[in-house]
């Protein structure tokens, strides 16, 4: 079952000057608490499209909001920041209209395989040239399949978003309730038009064989299946940034809170891949120079009802520095909480260790249950 929350349809008004976002239609979507599985930073890509005459398919996954320059035209027409196909035509002058089955498509490789909880198909700046309707399908194929292999007759595609009318210059959001693990999506626009951005929110489900072969790995990393459960403050940037791959490249690529004016402190609570034994902690404050956290501590909990146990006592942090800590003794748990004092931010948290026997069994069971 898929639900549009809320539903936008119809054209937006032609651009009349001033702020192009003044009449942009959007809403709060409940599934955006999850990570974007179609994030280029995770390794996502648009690997093929049947048409990209006016604007390139790769624009779909750009991290920044779509931009609009009313004076920017090229040899093919208006230059748009999105994926835009040519206008479809019928077979003859007597039948000049596209058929009900005509549509354009793009194949998207998710950055990390997982369960999709929600999709946003954003038609920012596509006011009269957006698709009449969209649909999205998902599949799970091991390895690195080619576009031809994904489009083969023996590949099974599951509907995540049925054909649904959308609106122009709007964030069209869809909650998804399909308990399967997907590696690739096929985004369809009916019959043609333009989409500015695609966001695919969900939970990463890593391959247990891969993690077992690694042995020691980052048990909180997003790409391995870790996730942020909650955070005290997301004022400047999302807490999920702290478990993204690689080192932070600029200040807003980490997690930063507003300035506190009380005697409290800020924190993030994470769920690990599964039950794991943690041996090493890294807390990075890269690019946070005048606003890094002053101190940090780390606590671990085993199970939803377990008690929090301090694994790393309150420790002084330095700005723009990667801090490494070898724990006196390994700690076992399913959840971790980092507390920073009093406020500020960190760019990355890495927890190196390995799954316990119970954690490995649980991950393998979930992977199989989801069709992996």
JSON list of C-alpha atoms in Angstrom, two decimals, residues 144-286:
[
{"chain": "A", "resi": 144, "resn": "UNK", "atom": "CA", "xyz": [26.65, -4.71, -10.29]},
{"chain": "A", "resi": 145, "resn": "UNK", "atom": "CA", "xyz": [24.10, -5.41, -13.03]},
{"chain": "A", "resi": 146, "resn": "UNK", "atom": "CA", "xyz": [24.14, -3.53, -16.32]},
{"chain": "A", "resi": 147, "resn": "UNK", "atom": "CA", "xyz": [21.03, -1.65, -17.51]},
{"chain": "A", "resi": 148, "resn": "UNK", "atom": "CA", "xyz": [20.31, -4.43, -20.00]},
{"chain": "A", "resi": 149, "resn": "UNK", "atom": "CA", "xyz": [20.50, -7.03, -17.24]},
{"chain": "A", "resi": 150, "resn": "UNK", "atom": "CA", "xyz": [18.07, -5.03, -15.09]},
{"chain": "A", "resi": 151, "resn": "UNK", "atom": "CA", "xyz": [15.63, -4.69, -17.98]},
{"chain": "A", "resi": 152, "resn": "UNK", "atom": "CA", "xyz": [15.73, -8.40, -18.82]},
{"chain": "A", "resi": 153, "resn": "UNK", "atom": "CA", "xyz": [12.44, -10.29, -18.81]},
{"chain": "A", "resi": 154, "resn": "UNK", "atom": "CA", "xyz": [13.45, -12.49, -15.88]},
{"chain": "A", "resi": 155, "resn": "UNK", "atom": "CA", "xyz": [13.93, -9.57, -13.45]},
{"chain": "A", "resi": 156, "resn": "UNK", "atom": "CA", "xyz": [11.00, -9.14, -11.08]},
{"chain": "A", "resi": 157, "resn": "UNK", "atom": "CA", "xyz": [9.92, -5.56, -10.34]},
{"chain": "A", "resi": 158, "resn": "UNK", "atom": "CA", "xyz": [7.71, -4.68, -7.37]},
{"chain": "A", "resi": 159, "resn": "UNK", "atom": "CA", "xyz": [5.47, -1.61, -7.40]},
{"chain": "A", "resi": 160, "resn": "UNK", "atom": "CA", "xyz": [6.40, 0.91, -4.70]},
{"chain": "A", "resi": 161, "resn": "UNK", "atom": "CA", "xyz": [4.41, 3.86, -6.05]},
{"chain": "A", "resi": 162, "resn": "UNK", "atom": "CA", "xyz": [1.53, 3.04, -8.41]},
{"chain": "A", "resi": 163, "resn": "UNK", "atom": "CA", "xyz": [0.80, 5.39, -11.29]},
{"chain": "A", "resi": 164, "resn": "UNK", "atom": "CA", "xyz": [-0.25, 8.58, -9.52]},
{"chain": "A", "resi": 165, "resn": "UNK", "atom": "CA", "xyz": [-0.96, 12.11, -10.72]},
{"chain": "A", "resi": 166, "resn": "UNK", "atom": "CA", "xyz": [1.52, 14.73, -9.46]},
{"chain": "A", "resi": 167, "resn": "UNK", "atom": "CA", "xyz": [1.80, 18.50, -9.47]},
{"chain": "A", "resi": 168, "resn": "UNK", "atom": "CA", "xyz": [4.25, 20.90, -10.97]},
{"chain": "A", "resi": 169, "resn": "UNK", "atom": "CA", "xyz": [6.77, 22.89, -8.87]},
{"chain": "A", "resi": 170, "resn": "UNK", "atom": "CA", "xyz": [6.02, 20.66, -5.87]},
{"chain": "A", "resi": 171, "resn": "UNK", "atom": "CA", "xyz": [7.48, 18.04, -3.55]},
{"chain": "A", "resi": 172, "resn": "UNK", "atom": "CA", "xyz": [5.35, 14.98, -4.27]},
{"chain": "A", "resi": 173, "resn": "UNK", "atom": "CA", "xyz": [5.75, 12.58, -1.35]},
{"chain": "A", "resi": 174, "resn": "UNK", "atom": "CA", "xyz": [4.74, 8.93, -1.10]},
{"chain": "A", "resi": 175, "resn": "UNK", "atom": "CA", "xyz": [4.85, 6.70, 1.97]},
{"chain": "A", "resi": 176, "resn": "UNK", "atom": "CA", "xyz": [5.86, 3.14, 1.04]},
{"chain": "A", "resi": 177, "resn": "UNK", "atom": "CA", "xyz": [4.84, 0.01, 2.94]},
{"chain": "A", "resi": 178, "resn": "UNK", "atom": "CA", "xyz": [6.66, -2.86, 1.22]},
{"chain": "A", "resi": 179, "resn": "UNK", "atom": "CA", "xyz": [8.78, -5.04, 3.51]},
{"chain": "A", "resi": 180, "resn": "UNK", "atom": "CA", "xyz": [11.45, -6.02, 0.99]},
{"chain": "A", "resi": 181, "resn": "UNK", "atom": "CA", "xyz": [15.10, -5.19, 0.44]},
{"chain": "A", "resi": 182, "resn": "UNK", "atom": "CA", "xyz": [15.75, -3.35, -2.82]},
{"chain": "A", "resi": 183, "resn": "UNK", "atom": "CA", "xyz": [18.96, -2.54, -4.71]},
{"chain": "A", "resi": 184, "resn": "UNK", "atom": "CA", "xyz": [17.56, -0.64, -7.72]},
{"chain": "A", "resi": 185, "resn": "UNK", "atom": "CA", "xyz": [14.54, 1.49, -8.62]},
{"chain": "A", "resi": 186, "resn": "UNK", "atom": "CA", "xyz": [12.85, 2.25, -11.92]},
{"chain": "A", "resi": 187, "resn": "UNK", "atom": "CA", "xyz": [11.33, 5.74, -11.93]},
{"chain": "A", "resi": 188, "resn": "UNK", "atom": "CA", "xyz": [8.65, 6.26, -14.58]},
{"chain": "A", "resi": 189, "resn": "UNK", "atom": "CA", "xyz": [7.09, 9.50, -15.76]},
{"chain": "A", "resi": 190, "resn": "UNK", "atom": "CA", "xyz": [3.85, 9.29, -17.73]},
{"chain": "A", "resi": 191, "resn": "UNK", "atom": "CA", "xyz": [3.93, 10.17, -20.56]},
{"chain": "A", "resi": 192, "resn": "UNK", "atom": "CA", "xyz": [6.96, 12.53, -20.46]},
{"chain": "A", "resi": 193, "resn": "UNK", "atom": "CA", "xyz": [8.22, 15.71, -18.79]},
{"chain": "A", "resi": 194, "resn": "UNK", "atom": "CA", "xyz": [10.66, 16.69, -16.09]},
{"chain": "A", "resi": 195, "resn": "UNK", "atom": "CA", "xyz": [11.56, 15.75, -12.52]},
{"chain": "A", "resi": 196, "resn": "UNK", "atom": "CA", "xyz": [14.03, 17.90, -10.58]},
{"chain": "A", "resi": 197, "resn": "UNK", "atom": "CA", "xyz": [15.08, 15.64, -7.70]},
{"chain": "A", "resi": 198, "resn": "UNK", "atom": "CA", "xyz": [14.53, 12.14, -6.35]},
{"chain": "A", "resi": 199, "resn": "UNK", "atom": "CA", "xyz": [14.84, 11.23, -2.67]},
{"chain": "A", "resi": 200, "resn": "UNK", "atom": "CA", "xyz": [14.43, 7.65, -1.43]},
{"chain": "A", "resi": 201, "resn": "UNK", "atom": "CA", "xyz": [14.15, 7.37, 2.36]},
{"chain": "A", "resi": 202, "resn": "UNK", "atom": "CA", "xyz": [14.62, 4.05, 4.10]},
{"chain": "A", "resi": 203, "resn": "UNK", "atom": "CA", "xyz": [16.65, 1.66, 6.24]},
{"chain": "A", "resi": 204, "resn": "UNK", "atom": "CA", "xyz": [19.91, 0.14, 5.03]},
{"chain": "A", "resi": 205, "resn": "UNK", "atom": "CA", "xyz": [20.05, -3.66, 5.18]},
{"chain": "A", "resi": 206, "resn": "UNK", "atom": "CA", "xyz": [23.62, -4.78, 4.61]},
{"chain": "A", "resi": 207, "resn": "UNK", "atom": "CA", "xyz": [24.68, -8.15, 3.19]},
{"chain": "A", "resi": 208, "resn": "UNK", "atom": "CA", "xyz": [25.58, -10.34, 6.20]},
{"chain": "A", "resi": 209, "resn": "UNK", "atom": "CA", "xyz": [28.12, -12.32, 4.13]},
{"chain": "A", "resi": 210, "resn": "UNK", "atom": "CA", "xyz": [29.98, -9.11, 3.30]},
{"chain": "A", "resi": 211, "resn": "UNK", "atom": "CA", "xyz": [30.12, -7.99, 6.93]},
{"chain": "A", "resi": 212, "resn": "UNK", "atom": "CA", "xyz": [31.17, -11.46, 8.09]},
{"chain": "A", "resi": 213, "resn": "UNK", "atom": "CA", "xyz": [34.02, -11.45, 5.58]},
{"chain": "A", "resi": 214, "resn": "UNK", "atom": "CA", "xyz": [35.16, -8.03, 6.80]},
{"chain": "A", "resi": 215, "resn": "UNK", "atom": "CA", "xyz": [35.21, -9.22, 10.40]},
{"chain": "A", "resi": 216, "resn": "UNK", "atom": "CA", "xyz": [35.98, -5.83, 11.97]},
{"chain": "A", "resi": 217, "resn": "UNK", "atom": "CA", "xyz": [34.02, -2.91, 10.56]},
{"chain": "A", "resi": 218, "resn": "UNK", "atom": "CA", "xyz": [32.19, 0.29, 11.56]},
{"chain": "A", "resi": 219, "resn": "UNK", "atom": "CA", "xyz": [29.10, -1.05, 13.36]},
{"chain": "A", "resi": 220, "resn": "UNK", "atom": "CA", "xyz": [27.26, 2.30, 13.36]},
{"chain": "A", "resi": 221, "resn": "UNK", "atom": "CA", "xyz": [28.02, 3.36, 9.76]},
{"chain": "A", "resi": 222, "resn": "UNK", "atom": "CA", "xyz": [25.00, 4.12, 7.62]},
{"chain": "A", "resi": 223, "resn": "UNK", "atom": "CA", "xyz": [26.27, 2.01, 4.73]},
{"chain": "A", "resi": 224, "resn": "UNK", "atom": "CA", "xyz": [26.49, -1.02, 7.06]},
{"chain": "A", "resi": 225, "resn": "UNK", "atom": "CA", "xyz": [22.98, -0.58, 8.46]},
{"chain": "A", "resi": 226, "resn": "UNK", "atom": "CA", "xyz": [23.44, 1.76, 11.41]},
{"chain": "A", "resi": 227, "resn": "UNK", "atom": "CA", "xyz": [20.89, 4.52, 11.86]},
{"chain": "A", "resi": 228, "resn": "UNK", "atom": "CA", "xyz": [20.08, 7.56, 13.94]},
{"chain": "A", "resi": 229, "resn": "UNK", "atom": "CA", "xyz": [17.09, 6.98, 16.22]},
{"chain": "A", "resi": 230, "resn": "UNK", "atom": "CA", "xyz": [16.84, 10.46, 17.73]},
{"chain": "A", "resi": 231, "resn": "UNK", "atom": "CA", "xyz": [18.80, 13.60, 18.48]},
{"chain": "A", "resi": 232, "resn": "UNK", "atom": "CA", "xyz": [18.36, 16.54, 20.85]},
{"chain": "A", "resi": 233, "resn": "UNK", "atom": "CA", "xyz": [18.86, 19.16, 18.15]},
{"chain": "A", "resi": 234, "resn": "UNK", "atom": "CA", "xyz": [18.99, 19.27, 14.35]},
{"chain": "A", "resi": 235, "resn": "UNK", "atom": "CA", "xyz": [19.01, 23.04, 13.95]},
{"chain": "A", "resi": 236, "resn": "UNK", "atom": "CA", "xyz": [21.91, 23.45, 11.51]},
{"chain": "A", "resi": 237, "resn": "UNK", "atom": "CA", "xyz": [22.37, 19.99, 10.03]},
{"chain": "A", "resi": 238, "resn": "UNK", "atom": "CA", "xyz": [20.99, 16.45, 10.33]},
{"chain": "A", "resi": 239, "resn": "UNK", "atom": "CA", "xyz": [22.42, 14.00, 12.84]},
{"chain": "A", "resi": 240, "resn": "UNK", "atom": "CA", "xyz": [22.57, 11.34, 10.10]},
{"chain": "A", "resi": 241, "resn": "UNK", "atom": "CA", "xyz": [25.57, 13.21, 8.67]},
{"chain": "A", "resi": 242, "resn": "UNK", "atom": "CA", "xyz": [27.68, 11.76, 11.49]},
{"chain": "A", "resi": 243, "resn": "UNK", "atom": "CA", "xyz": [27.45, 8.21, 10.06]},
{"chain": "A", "resi": 244, "resn": "UNK", "atom": "CA", "xyz": [27.84, 9.05, 6.37]},
{"chain": "A", "resi": 245, "resn": "UNK", "atom": "CA", "xyz": [30.79, 7.54, 4.48]},
{"chain": "A", "resi": 246, "resn": "UNK", "atom": "CA", "xyz": [34.14, 9.31, 4.36]},
{"chain": "A", "resi": 247, "resn": "UNK", "atom": "CA", "xyz": [35.38, 12.37, 6.17]},
{"chain": "A", "resi": 248, "resn": "UNK", "atom": "CA", "xyz": [33.41, 15.59, 6.33]},
{"chain": "A", "resi": 249, "resn": "UNK", "atom": "CA", "xyz": [34.28, 17.96, 3.47]},
{"chain": "A", "resi": 250, "resn": "UNK", "atom": "CA", "xyz": [32.86, 21.18, 4.94]},
{"chain": "A", "resi": 251, "resn": "UNK", "atom": "CA", "xyz": [31.19, 22.45, 8.07]},
{"chain": "A", "resi": 252, "resn": "UNK", "atom": "CA", "xyz": [27.59, 21.60, 7.16]},
{"chain": "A", "resi": 253, "resn": "UNK", "atom": "CA", "xyz": [28.63, 18.04, 6.27]},
{"chain": "A", "resi": 254, "resn": "UNK", "atom": "CA", "xyz": [28.60, 17.19, 9.98]},
{"chain": "A", "resi": 255, "resn": "UNK", "atom": "CA", "xyz": [26.16, 17.73, 12.86]},
{"chain": "A", "resi": 256, "resn": "UNK", "atom": "CA", "xyz": [25.91, 21.13, 14.52]},
{"chain": "A", "resi": 257, "resn": "UNK", "atom": "CA", "xyz": [23.42, 22.31, 17.15]},
{"chain": "A", "resi": 258, "resn": "UNK", "atom": "CA", "xyz": [22.22, 25.76, 18.05]},
{"chain": "A", "resi": 259, "resn": "UNK", "atom": "CA", "xyz": [23.90, 27.60, 20.94]},
{"chain": "A", "resi": 260, "resn": "UNK", "atom": "CA", "xyz": [22.60, 26.52, 24.33]},
{"chain": "A", "resi": 261, "resn": "UNK", "atom": "CA", "xyz": [21.72, 29.11, 26.96]},
{"chain": "A", "resi": 262, "resn": "UNK", "atom": "CA", "xyz": [21.06, 26.63, 29.75]},
{"chain": "A", "resi": 263, "resn": "UNK", "atom": "CA", "xyz": [23.00, 23.99, 31.68]},
{"chain": "A", "resi": 264, "resn": "UNK", "atom": "CA", "xyz": [21.94, 21.07, 29.49]},
{"chain": "A", "resi": 265, "resn": "UNK", "atom": "CA", "xyz": [23.79, 19.22, 26.74]},
{"chain": "A", "resi": 266, "resn": "UNK", "atom": "CA", "xyz": [23.10, 17.79, 23.29]},
{"chain": "A", "resi": 267, "resn": "UNK", "atom": "CA", "xyz": [23.12, 14.16, 22.19]},
{"chain": "A", "resi": 268, "resn": "UNK", "atom": "CA", "xyz": [22.46, 11.64, 19.41]},
{"chain": "A", "resi": 269, "resn": "UNK", "atom": "CA", "xyz": [21.10, 8.12, 19.92]},
{"chain": "A", "resi": 270, "resn": "UNK", "atom": "CA", "xyz": [21.99, 5.44, 17.35]},
{"chain": "A", "resi": 271, "resn": "UNK", "atom": "CA", "xyz": [20.90, 1.91, 16.58]},
{"chain": "A", "resi": 272, "resn": "UNK", "atom": "CA", "xyz": [23.78, -0.34, 15.55]},
{"chain": "A", "resi": 273, "resn": "UNK", "atom": "CA", "xyz": [23.68, -2.79, 12.64]},
{"chain": "A", "resi": 274, "resn": "UNK", "atom": "CA", "xyz": [22.81, -5.52, 15.15]},
{"chain": "A", "resi": 275, "resn": "UNK", "atom": "CA", "xyz": [24.25, -6.54, 18.51]},
{"chain": "A", "resi": 276, "resn": "UNK", "atom": "CA", "xyz": [27.97, -5.87, 18.29]},
{"chain": "A", "resi": 277, "resn": "UNK", "atom": "CA", "xyz": [31.19, -5.78, 20.29]},
{"chain": "A", "resi": 278, "resn": "UNK", "atom": "CA", "xyz": [32.78, -2.32, 20.10]},
{"chain": "A", "resi": 279, "resn": "UNK", "atom": "CA", "xyz": [36.53, -2.02, 20.59]},
{"chain": "A", "resi": 280, "resn": "UNK", "atom": "CA", "xyz": [37.53, 1.34, 19.09]},
{"chain": "A", "resi": 281, "resn": "UNK", "atom": "CA", "xyz": [35.84, 4.77, 18.96]},
{"chain": "A", "resi": 282, "resn": "UNK", "atom": "CA", "xyz": [36.56, 7.67, 16.58]},
{"chain": "A", "resi": 283, "resn": "UNK", "atom": "CA", "xyz": [35.02, 11.10, 17.10]},
{"chain": "A", "resi": 284, "resn": "UNK", "atom": "CA", "xyz": [35.87, 13.58, 14.35]},
{"chain": "A", "resi": 285, "resn": "UNK", "atom": "CA", "xyz": [35.29, 17.34, 14.54]},
{"chain": "A", "resi": 286, "resn": "UNK", "atom": "CA", "xyz": [36.60, 18.11, 11.04]}
]
